[in-house]
Amino acid sequence: MTTPQQATPADGDAAFSALPSLPGERIWGFWSFTSVNVGLAIATWSFLTGGTVALFAGARTAIATGVIGGLIAVVLVSLASCIPSAKYGVEQFTGLRSVFGANGVRALVLVLFPLVAAGWNAILAVMCGRAMVNVINAVAGTGFDPNGGLVITMALLAIVAAWVVLVKGPVSIEWVNKIVAPLLAVMSVAMLALILVQHPWSELAAAPPLQPFGDPGLDWMIAIELGLGTGFSWWTIMGNLARLTTTQRVAFWPNLIGLFLASLVASLAGTFAALVLGNADPTVWMVPLGGALLGVLALLFVGFANLTSMVGQTYSGSLALLRVGGRPARRLPWPVLAALLFLPAAVVVFWPGALYDNYFKFIAWISLVLAPLCGVHFVDFFLLRRRTLCVRGLYEPDGVSRYSYWRGVNPFALVAVGAGALTYYLLLNPLTYESSSLFRWTSASVPAFLVAGVLHYAFTRLVVVPAGKGGYR
């Protein structure tokens, strides 16, 4: 049976293998990785994030909270996930074996990735579907339902299109982003210019939030939390992209240009448009903002750009499943494995409003899990291991590898993640969006990151190292 590596030899073994990428196999320099970052960051989810921020914050608050929340999370994610993968060329979840053990990572991937990928891919596909339906409505004068059958059909077609691109591998991602990224950046700046021309800054600054809680401190922190949650959501995929970069610096700095700065510009465009047009959904306000011609072109282009984000995160997940899924996953042809990864999202889009219309709650659930995971990952690599891993140990079997822990599981790292998640839940309930009195001063993601990281450090020093586990000595 053909393996994923054999299915697409033109992309090189490193693109599809869980083995470390060699220097000659790394395809992304600074500008290439920057274009990938920008293409990923300015998907419609950035506009949707901005529109969601407008529910709670005005224009001035949106700028400040976007800078604070986005910068903190992107820096932490870039350090925790990109630096180890770029330094050693290892697939991110293979590297995490040093933290959780092989079986711990296997459980993490098999539970976490399908849920996260299904959610993000479904949101992006539904956005693409709504964009296409709004194009039809604008051109043909129809009135198709934003949650109707045509939106579902278009979302499914978007998933199929993303699968076609993914089958070609990361080289296709780079090729698409070389076209998409600069055009997306131009479009975002043009949208901001259109808004400022039609609505002067004094009008924008005076526009009230759409659905605030009424407590300025709480609304401020909710806006910051949205920035933090969006930033932490990149943790699942960036390491597997960074392993194909030429240096650690190349793996780090493009994230600040793409995941932070470009995403912030698109998010602010979404916030300003939502404030002046009274709707948080970017697929609704593009035609009123740009007129029939420009609005339709923007909708078409944004719908296409969503495919790049779907492809990028699903490619990353494929490498994780190749590693933890064992021989059955590695024996699957690459197109079949890629199709299986898109299957959960294809199911979710049959209820298009379930996630899309509750985007802020989805971000909270994502951050509840990923902020503490990022905290444990960061502390383990930078403070406990001092940026040093044994690559051979990451691939040796349990019982032989220094990262075997207890039957392939580091329970103390998992407990630290659980404590961080509980901290988040106590500060901000993702289901009801009710918050504690402390939340307005601390956020939920930052305490979750810190609690998980501190507990992991303490457990490791007090229990794991004295037990001779984990190769920390």
Short mmCIF file of C-alpha atoms in Angstrom, two decimals:
data_model
loop_
_atom_site.label_atom_id
_atom_site.label_comp_id
_atom_site.label_asym_id
_atom_site.label_seq_id
_atom_site.Cartn_x
_atom_site.Cartn_y
_atom_site.Cartn_z
CA MET A 1 0.00 0.00 0.00
CA THR A 2 1.25 3.48 -0.83
CA THR A 3 2.40 5.53 2.16
CA PRO A 4 1.75 9.25 2.53
CA GLN A 5 5.42 9.94 1.85
CA GLN A 6 5.31 7.99 -1.39
CA ALA A 7 2.05 9.54 -2.51
CA THR A 8 3.58 12.97 -3.09
CA PRO A 9 7.32 12.61 -3.64
CA ALA A 10 7.63 16.05 -5.17
CA ASP A 11 7.21 17.66 -1.76
CA GLY A 12 10.02 15.69 -0.18
CA ASP A 13 9.94 13.27 2.71
CA ALA A 14 10.17 16.03 5.34
CA ALA A 15 6.84 17.52 4.27
CA PHE A 16 4.93 14.39 5.20
CA SER A 17 7.21 12.44 7.53
CA ALA A 18 7.26 12.66 11.31
CA LEU A 19 11.05 12.24 11.19
CA PRO A 20 13.20 15.35 11.83
CA SER A 21 13.54 17.64 8.82
CA LEU A 22 17.13 18.05 7.62
CA PRO A 23 18.58 21.46 6.66
CA GLY A 24 18.31 20.71 2.96
CA GLU A 25 14.64 19.76 3.33
CA ARG A 26 13.53 23.04 4.88
CA ILE A 27 11.62 25.01 2.28
CA TRP A 28 10.69 28.27 4.05
CA GLY A 29 12.95 31.27 4.49
CA PHE A 30 11.92 34.51 6.20
CA TRP A 31 9.66 35.91 3.48
CA SER A 32 8.19 32.56 2.52
CA PHE A 33 7.21 31.83 6.12
CA THR A 34 5.95 35.39 6.49
CA SER A 35 3.63 34.92 3.51
CA VAL A 36 2.38 31.67 5.05
CA ASN A 37 1.74 33.48 8.34
CA VAL A 38 -0.07 36.39 6.72
CA GLY A 39 -2.20 34.05 4.64
CA LEU A 40 -3.14 32.08 7.75
CA ALA A 41 -3.74 35.14 9.91
CA ILE A 42 -5.97 37.20 7.60
CA ALA A 43 -8.57 34.53 7.12
CA THR A 44 -12.15 35.58 7.69
CA TRP A 45 -11.78 34.46 11.30
CA SER A 46 -9.76 37.64 11.91
CA PHE A 47 -12.65 39.73 10.59
CA LEU A 48 -15.05 37.63 12.66
CA THR A 49 -12.88 38.10 15.75
CA GLY A 50 -12.97 41.85 15.18
CA GLY A 51 -16.71 41.80 14.71
CA THR A 52 -17.06 39.82 17.93
CA VAL A 53 -14.89 42.33 19.79
CA ALA A 54 -17.34 45.02 18.64
CA LEU A 55 -20.02 43.30 20.71
CA PHE A 56 -18.15 44.35 23.87
CA ALA A 57 -15.79 47.21 22.96
CA GLY A 58 -15.65 50.46 21.06
CA ALA A 59 -12.97 51.46 18.56
CA ARG A 60 -10.37 52.81 21.01
CA THR A 61 -10.75 49.86 23.35
CA ALA A 62 -10.53 47.42 20.45
CA ILE A 63 -7.16 48.83 19.38
CA ALA A 64 -5.67 48.64 22.88
CA THR A 65 -7.06 45.24 23.77
CA GLY A 66 -6.13 43.78 20.38
CA VAL A 67 -2.51 44.81 20.82
CA ILE A 68 -2.30 43.57 24.42
CA GLY A 69 -4.09 40.24 24.02
CA GLY A 70 -2.73 39.33 20.61
CA LEU A 71 0.90 40.20 21.32
CA ILE A 72 1.06 38.29 24.62
CA ALA A 73 -0.44 35.11 23.22
CA VAL A 74 1.43 35.11 19.89
CA VAL A 75 4.81 35.61 21.58
CA LEU A 76 4.18 32.78 24.05
CA VAL A 77 2.89 30.42 21.37
CA SER A 78 5.78 31.23 19.03
CA LEU A 79 8.35 30.53 21.74
CA ALA A 80 6.73 27.35 23.03
CA SER A 81 5.87 25.69 19.73
CA CYS A 82 8.06 27.19 17.00
CA ILE A 83 11.49 27.34 18.63
CA PRO A 84 11.77 23.63 19.59
CA SER A 85 10.43 22.47 16.23
CA ALA A 86 12.72 24.78 14.25
CA LYS A 87 15.79 23.96 16.34
CA TYR A 88 15.47 20.20 15.97
CA GLY A 89 13.22 19.89 12.90
CA VAL A 90 10.84 17.68 14.87
CA GLU A 91 7.11 17.47 14.41
CA GLN A 92 5.49 19.35 17.30
CA PHE A 93 3.63 16.47 18.89
CA THR A 94 6.66 14.22 18.58
CA GLY A 95 8.56 16.85 20.55
CA LEU A 96 5.79 16.88 23.15
CA ARG A 97 6.69 13.29 23.99
CA SER A 98 9.40 14.84 26.16
CA VAL A 99 6.65 16.52 28.20
CA PHE A 100 3.76 14.04 28.34
CA GLY A 101 5.26 10.70 27.28
CA ALA A 102 4.31 8.81 24.11
CA ASN A 103 0.96 7.54 25.37
CA GLY A 104 0.16 10.89 26.96
CA VAL A 105 0.69 12.64 23.63
CA ARG A 106 -1.30 9.96 21.83
CA ALA A 107 -4.30 10.56 24.09
CA LEU A 108 -3.85 14.31 23.75
CA VAL A 109 -3.81 14.26 19.95
CA LEU A 110 -6.61 11.74 19.48
CA VAL A 111 -8.92 13.77 21.74
CA LEU A 112 -7.77 17.34 21.14
CA PHE A 113 -7.05 17.62 17.45
CA PRO A 114 -10.32 16.28 15.99
CA LEU A 115 -12.28 18.67 18.23
CA VAL A 116 -10.13 21.73 17.51
CA ALA A 117 -9.78 21.00 13.80
CA ALA A 118 -13.46 20.24 13.44
CA GLY A 119 -14.37 23.51 15.10
CA TRP A 120 -11.99 25.77 13.17
CA ASN A 121 -12.52 24.08 9.81
CA ALA A 122 -16.28 24.17 10.28
CA ILE A 123 -16.24 27.89 11.16
CA LEU A 124 -14.06 28.68 8.15
CA ALA A 125 -16.15 26.53 5.83
CA VAL A 126 -19.40 28.11 7.03
CA MET A 127 -17.91 31.57 6.58
CA CYS A 128 -16.92 30.62 3.06
CA GLY A 129 -20.41 29.24 2.45
CA ARG A 130 -22.10 32.39 3.76
CA ALA A 131 -19.78 34.55 1.69
CA MET A 132 -20.72 32.68 -1.48
CA VAL A 133 -24.43 32.84 -0.65
CA ASN A 134 -24.18 36.58 0.00
CA VAL A 135 -22.50 36.94 -3.39
CA ILE A 136 -25.45 35.14 -4.99
CA ASN A 137 -27.91 37.28 -3.03
CA ALA A 138 -26.14 40.49 -4.08
CA VAL A 139 -25.84 39.54 -7.76
CA ALA A 140 -29.16 37.75 -8.30
CA GLY A 141 -31.29 39.65 -5.81
CA THR A 142 -32.21 36.45 -3.97
CA GLY A 143 -32.68 36.02 -0.23
CA PHE A 144 -31.12 32.69 0.71
CA ASP A 145 -31.05 31.86 4.42
CA PRO A 146 -27.60 32.27 6.10
CA ASN A 147 -28.18 28.92 7.80
CA GLY A 148 -29.95 27.21 4.91
CA GLY A 149 -29.15 24.34 2.61
CA LEU A 150 -27.21 26.42 0.09
CA VAL A 151 -24.81 27.60 2.81
CA ILE A 152 -24.28 23.97 3.87
CA THR A 153 -23.63 22.95 0.27
CA MET A 154 -21.12 25.75 -0.25
CA ALA A 155 -19.39 24.90 3.04
CA LEU A 156 -19.02 21.28 1.95
CA LEU A 157 -17.58 22.42 -1.39
CA ALA A 158 -15.08 24.58 0.51
CA ILE A 159 -13.96 21.54 2.49
CA VAL A 160 -13.51 19.55 -0.72
CA ALA A 161 -11.46 22.40 -2.25
CA ALA A 162 -9.26 22.58 0.86
CA TRP A 163 -8.72 18.82 0.63
CA VAL A 164 -7.58 19.15 -2.99
CA VAL A 165 -4.98 21.76 -2.00
CA LEU A 166 -3.85 19.77 1.06
CA VAL A 167 -3.21 16.66 -1.03
CA LYS A 168 -0.42 18.63 -2.74
CA GLY A 169 1.25 19.29 0.61
CA PRO A 170 3.00 22.33 2.13
CA VAL A 171 4.55 23.41 -1.17
CA SER A 172 1.04 24.14 -2.40
CA ILE A 173 0.38 26.09 0.81
CA GLU A 174 3.40 28.26 0.08
CA TRP A 175 2.39 28.74 -3.56
CA VAL A 176 -1.18 29.74 -2.69
CA ASN A 177 -0.03 32.09 0.07
CA LYS A 178 2.44 33.88 -2.19
CA ILE A 179 -0.64 35.03 -4.10
CA VAL A 180 -3.18 35.24 -1.29
CA ALA A 181 -1.11 36.87 1.46
CA PRO A 182 -0.21 40.18 -0.27
CA LEU A 183 -3.70 40.53 -1.74
CA LEU A 184 -5.26 39.90 1.67
CA ALA A 185 -3.03 42.52 3.23
CA VAL A 186 -3.98 45.03 0.54
CA MET A 187 -7.67 44.20 0.94
CA SER A 188 -7.55 44.66 4.73
CA VAL A 189 -5.86 48.05 4.40
CA ALA A 190 -8.33 49.03 1.68
CA MET A 191 -11.25 48.06 3.90
CA LEU A 192 -9.86 50.19 6.72
CA ALA A 193 -9.43 53.09 4.31
CA LEU A 194 -13.02 52.72 3.04
CA ILE A 195 -14.37 52.74 6.57
CA LEU A 196 -12.36 55.81 7.57
CA VAL A 197 -13.35 57.68 4.39
CA GLN A 198 -17.06 56.92 4.83
CA HIS A 199 -17.03 57.27 8.62
CA PRO A 200 -14.53 59.74 10.16
CA TRP A 201 -12.61 58.74 13.27
CA SER A 202 -14.81 60.90 15.49
CA GLU A 203 -17.82 58.88 14.40
CA LEU A 204 -16.02 55.56 14.90
CA ALA A 205 -14.73 56.55 18.32
CA ALA A 206 -18.24 57.54 19.40
CA ALA A 207 -19.89 54.34 18.15
CA PRO A 208 -21.04 52.24 21.14
CA PRO A 209 -20.42 48.48 21.45
CA LEU A 210 -23.20 46.34 20.01
CA GLN A 211 -24.00 44.10 23.01
CA PRO A 212 -21.84 45.11 26.01
CA PHE A 213 -22.24 43.73 29.51
CA GLY A 214 -22.44 47.30 30.79
CA ASP A 215 -19.44 47.01 33.09
CA PRO A 216 -16.53 48.84 31.38
CA GLY A 217 -13.90 46.80 33.23
CA LEU A 218 -15.55 43.51 32.31
CA ASP A 219 -16.08 44.53 28.67
CA TRP A 220 -12.41 45.59 28.47
CA MET A 221 -11.18 42.23 29.76
CA ILE A 222 -13.56 40.26 27.55
CA ALA A 223 -12.03 42.03 24.54
CA ILE A 224 -8.52 41.19 25.78
CA GLU A 225 -9.58 37.59 26.36
CA LEU A 226 -10.76 37.31 22.77
CA GLY A 227 -7.31 38.43 21.61
CA LEU A 228 -5.61 36.01 23.97
CA GLY A 229 -7.82 33.12 22.94
CA THR A 230 -7.30 33.74 19.24
CA GLY A 231 -3.53 33.93 19.78
CA PHE A 232 -3.34 30.74 21.84
CA SER A 233 -5.38 28.90 19.24
CA TRP A 234 -2.30 28.90 16.97
CA TRP A 235 -0.48 26.53 19.35
CA THR A 236 -1.80 23.40 17.66
CA ILE A 237 -0.37 24.09 14.22
CA MET A 238 2.59 26.47 14.27
CA GLY A 239 5.24 23.99 15.41
CA ASN A 240 4.55 21.69 12.50
CA LEU A 241 4.93 24.57 10.08
CA ALA A 242 8.02 25.97 11.81
CA ARG A 243 9.91 22.68 11.37
CA LEU A 244 10.16 23.54 7.67
CA THR A 245 11.83 26.92 8.33
CA THR A 246 15.55 27.47 7.83
CA THR A 247 16.43 28.91 11.26
CA GLN A 248 14.92 29.56 14.69
CA ARG A 249 14.77 33.29 13.98
CA VAL A 250 12.87 32.61 10.77
CA ALA A 251 10.49 30.44 12.80
CA PHE A 252 9.82 33.21 15.34
CA TRP A 253 9.71 36.70 13.81
CA PRO A 254 7.29 36.10 10.90
CA ASN A 255 4.69 35.19 13.53
CA LEU A 256 4.78 38.77 14.82
CA ILE A 257 4.26 40.09 11.30
CA GLY A 258 1.53 37.61 10.38
CA LEU A 259 -0.21 36.11 13.40
CA PHE A 260 -0.04 39.38 15.34
CA LEU A 261 0.23 42.45 13.11
CA ALA A 262 -1.62 41.28 10.00
CA SER A 263 -4.27 39.61 12.12
CA LEU A 264 -4.67 42.82 14.16
CA VAL A 265 -5.21 44.93 11.01
CA ALA A 266 -7.89 42.53 9.75
CA SER A 267 -9.47 42.33 13.19
CA LEU A 268 -9.68 46.11 13.51
CA ALA A 269 -11.26 46.32 10.06
CA GLY A 270 -13.86 43.87 11.32
CA THR A 271 -14.42 45.82 14.53
CA PHE A 272 -14.81 49.19 12.81
CA ALA A 273 -17.16 47.78 10.16
CA ALA A 274 -19.28 46.04 12.78
CA LEU A 275 -19.52 49.22 14.87
CA VAL A 276 -20.74 51.40 12.00
CA LEU A 277 -22.94 48.78 10.30
CA GLY A 278 -24.32 47.13 13.43
CA ASN A 279 -23.52 43.51 12.49
CA ALA A 280 -20.64 41.32 13.68
CA ASP A 281 -20.76 38.95 10.67
CA PRO A 282 -18.16 40.01 8.05
CA THR A 283 -19.99 38.22 5.25
CA VAL A 284 -22.94 40.57 5.82
CA TRP A 285 -21.20 43.96 5.82
CA MET A 286 -18.75 43.63 2.93
CA VAL A 287 -21.30 44.51 0.24
CA PRO A 288 -22.75 47.53 2.14
CA LEU A 289 -19.21 48.70 2.85
CA GLY A 290 -17.64 48.31 -0.60
CA GLY A 291 -20.66 48.49 -2.85
CA ALA A 292 -21.92 45.74 -5.12
CA LEU A 293 -18.77 45.28 -7.22
CA LEU A 294 -16.06 45.67 -4.58
CA GLY A 295 -18.14 43.91 -1.94
CA VAL A 296 -18.73 40.88 -4.14
CA LEU A 297 -15.03 40.72 -5.07
CA ALA A 298 -14.08 40.96 -1.39
CA LEU A 299 -16.49 38.17 -0.47
CA LEU A 300 -15.16 35.94 -3.24
CA PHE A 301 -11.57 36.58 -2.26
CA VAL A 302 -12.12 36.11 1.48
CA GLY A 303 -13.96 32.87 0.80
CA PHE A 304 -10.96 31.65 -1.20
CA ALA A 305 -8.51 32.84 1.47
CA ASN A 306 -10.25 30.73 4.12
CA LEU A 307 -9.04 27.65 2.27
CA THR A 308 -5.43 28.49 3.13
CA SER A 309 -6.16 28.46 6.85
CA MET A 310 -8.08 25.20 6.59
CA VAL A 311 -5.21 23.61 4.70
CA GLY A 312 -2.51 24.89 7.06
CA GLN A 313 -4.02 23.63 10.27
CA THR A 314 -5.12 20.31 8.79
CA TYR A 315 -1.65 19.65 7.39
CA SER A 316 -0.25 20.16 10.88
CA GLY A 317 -2.74 17.73 12.34
CA SER A 318 -1.88 15.14 9.72
CA LEU A 319 1.72 15.04 10.90
CA ALA A 320 0.58 14.59 14.48
CA LEU A 321 -1.68 11.69 13.53
CA LEU A 322 1.05 10.11 11.42
CA ARG A 323 3.23 10.04 14.52
CA VAL A 324 0.78 8.94 17.20
CA GLY A 325 -1.47 6.81 15.01
CA GLY A 326 1.24 4.22 14.49
CA ARG A 327 1.43 1.90 11.50
CA PRO A 328 -2.30 2.03 10.59
CA ALA A 329 -2.10 5.81 10.05
CA ARG A 330 1.20 5.61 8.16
CA ARG A 331 -0.18 2.94 5.81
CA LEU A 332 -3.07 5.13 4.71
CA PRO A 333 -2.61 6.88 1.35
CA TRP A 334 -2.08 10.59 1.91
CA PRO A 335 -5.32 11.67 0.16
CA VAL A 336 -7.32 9.26 2.36
CA LEU A 337 -5.72 10.51 5.56
CA ALA A 338 -6.37 14.12 4.50
CA ALA A 339 -10.02 13.30 3.80
CA LEU A 340 -10.43 11.69 7.24
CA LEU A 341 -9.07 14.83 8.87
CA PHE A 342 -11.72 16.98 7.16
CA LEU A 343 -14.55 14.57 7.95
CA PRO A 344 -15.47 15.98 11.43
CA ALA A 345 -15.85 19.48 10.00
CA ALA A 346 -17.98 18.13 7.16
CA VAL A 347 -20.40 16.81 9.79
CA VAL A 348 -20.45 20.01 11.88
CA VAL A 349 -21.33 22.28 8.93
CA PHE A 350 -24.78 20.69 8.73
CA TRP A 351 -25.55 22.95 11.71
CA PRO A 352 -23.94 26.14 10.38
CA GLY A 353 -25.06 28.48 13.14
CA ALA A 354 -24.01 26.28 16.07
CA LEU A 355 -20.37 27.43 16.20
CA TYR A 356 -20.44 30.44 13.91
CA ASP A 357 -23.03 32.35 15.92
CA ASN A 358 -21.33 31.42 19.21
CA TYR A 359 -17.80 32.22 18.11
CA PHE A 360 -16.80 33.96 21.36
CA LYS A 361 -17.75 30.86 23.37
CA PHE A 362 -15.83 28.63 20.99
CA ILE A 363 -12.72 30.81 21.48
CA ALA A 364 -13.14 30.47 25.25
CA TRP A 365 -13.24 26.66 25.05
CA ILE A 366 -10.16 26.67 22.84
CA SER A 367 -8.22 28.88 25.23
CA LEU A 368 -9.34 26.86 28.26
CA VAL A 369 -7.38 23.92 26.84
CA LEU A 370 -4.58 25.51 24.85
CA ALA A 371 -3.43 28.24 27.27
CA PRO A 372 -2.42 25.69 29.98
CA LEU A 373 -0.96 23.34 27.35
CA CYS A 374 1.18 26.20 26.08
CA GLY A 375 2.21 27.02 29.67
CA VAL A 376 3.41 23.48 30.37
CA HIS A 377 5.17 23.29 27.00
CA PHE A 378 6.94 26.62 27.55
CA VAL A 379 8.12 25.84 31.08
CA ASP A 380 9.32 22.36 30.16
CA PHE A 381 11.46 23.43 27.20
CA PHE A 382 12.86 26.76 28.41
CA LEU A 383 13.09 26.39 32.20
CA LEU A 384 13.37 22.68 32.92
CA ARG A 385 15.29 21.44 29.87
CA ARG A 386 17.00 24.74 29.04
CA ARG A 387 16.25 24.37 25.32
CA THR A 388 17.86 20.94 25.04
CA LEU A 389 16.15 17.77 23.78
CA CYS A 390 17.48 14.32 22.97
CA VAL A 391 16.14 13.73 19.47
CA ARG A 392 16.89 10.00 19.55
CA GLY A 393 14.86 9.67 22.74
CA LEU A 394 11.83 11.19 21.02
CA TYR A 395 11.72 8.22 18.61
CA GLU A 396 12.86 5.34 20.83
CA PRO A 397 10.19 2.93 22.14
CA ASP A 398 8.82 3.11 25.67
CA GLY A 399 11.06 1.47 28.19
CA VAL A 400 14.11 2.51 26.16
CA SER A 401 13.46 6.22 25.66
CA ARG A 402 14.44 8.60 28.41
CA TYR A 403 10.97 10.10 27.91
CA SER A 404 9.10 6.91 28.85
CA TYR A 405 7.92 8.26 32.23
CA TRP A 406 5.37 5.84 33.72
CA ARG A 407 4.21 3.45 30.97
CA GLY A 408 4.48 6.21 28.44
CA VAL A 409 2.55 8.81 30.44
CA ASN A 410 3.65 11.76 32.54
CA PRO A 411 0.58 12.11 34.79
CA PHE A 412 1.93 15.17 36.55
CA ALA A 413 2.11 17.19 33.34
CA LEU A 414 -1.47 16.22 32.54
CA VAL A 415 -2.56 17.20 36.06
CA ALA A 416 -0.88 20.59 35.59
CA VAL A 417 -2.79 21.12 32.33
CA GLY A 418 -6.02 20.09 34.07
CA ALA A 419 -5.40 22.54 36.91
CA GLY A 420 -4.81 25.32 34.41
CA ALA A 421 -8.03 24.45 32.59
CA LEU A 422 -9.93 24.45 35.89
CA THR A 423 -8.46 27.86 36.69
CA TYR A 424 -9.78 29.19 33.40
CA TYR A 425 -13.23 27.69 34.02
CA LEU A 426 -13.47 29.25 37.47
CA LEU A 427 -12.56 32.66 36.09
CA LEU A 428 -14.68 32.50 32.91
CA ASN A 429 -17.29 29.85 32.22
CA PRO A 430 -17.10 29.14 28.46
CA LEU A 431 -20.57 27.64 28.41
CA THR A 432 -22.46 30.54 30.00
CA TYR A 433 -19.81 33.29 29.71
CA GLU A 434 -20.30 34.13 33.36
CA SER A 435 -17.14 35.42 35.03
CA SER A 436 -15.75 35.74 38.54
CA SER A 437 -14.89 39.09 40.11
CA LEU A 438 -11.18 38.36 39.58
CA PHE A 439 -11.57 37.94 35.83
CA ARG A 440 -11.85 41.65 35.12
CA TRP A 441 -8.37 42.11 36.60
CA THR A 442 -6.55 38.96 35.50
CA SER A 443 -8.21 37.57 32.34
CA ALA A 444 -8.67 33.79 32.25
CA SER A 445 -6.01 32.67 29.75
CA VAL A 446 -3.00 34.23 31.50
CA PRO A 447 -3.78 32.69 34.92
CA ALA A 448 -4.45 29.33 33.22
CA PHE A 449 -1.04 29.57 31.50
CA LEU A 450 0.73 30.53 34.74
CA VAL A 451 -0.97 27.98 37.01
CA ALA A 452 -0.23 25.13 34.61
CA GLY A 453 3.37 26.22 34.12
CA VAL A 454 4.11 26.73 37.82
CA LEU A 455 2.55 23.40 38.80
CA HIS A 456 4.45 21.57 36.05
CA TYR A 457 7.72 23.08 37.27
CA ALA A 458 6.96 22.18 40.91
CA PHE A 459 5.80 18.62 40.14
CA THR A 460 8.84 18.01 37.95
CA ARG A 461 11.34 19.26 40.53
CA LEU A 462 9.68 17.62 43.52
CA VAL A 463 8.51 14.29 42.03
CA VAL A 464 9.56 13.53 38.46
CA VAL A 465 13.27 14.37 38.71
CA PRO A 466 13.81 12.54 42.05
CA ALA A 467 12.06 9.51 40.53
CA GLY A 468 14.58 9.51 37.68
CA LYS A 469 11.91 9.96 35.01
CA GLY A 470 11.81 12.18 31.94
CA GLY A 471 15.53 12.53 31.27
CA TYR A 472 15.74 15.89 33.04
CA ARG A 473 19.14 15.07 34.52
#
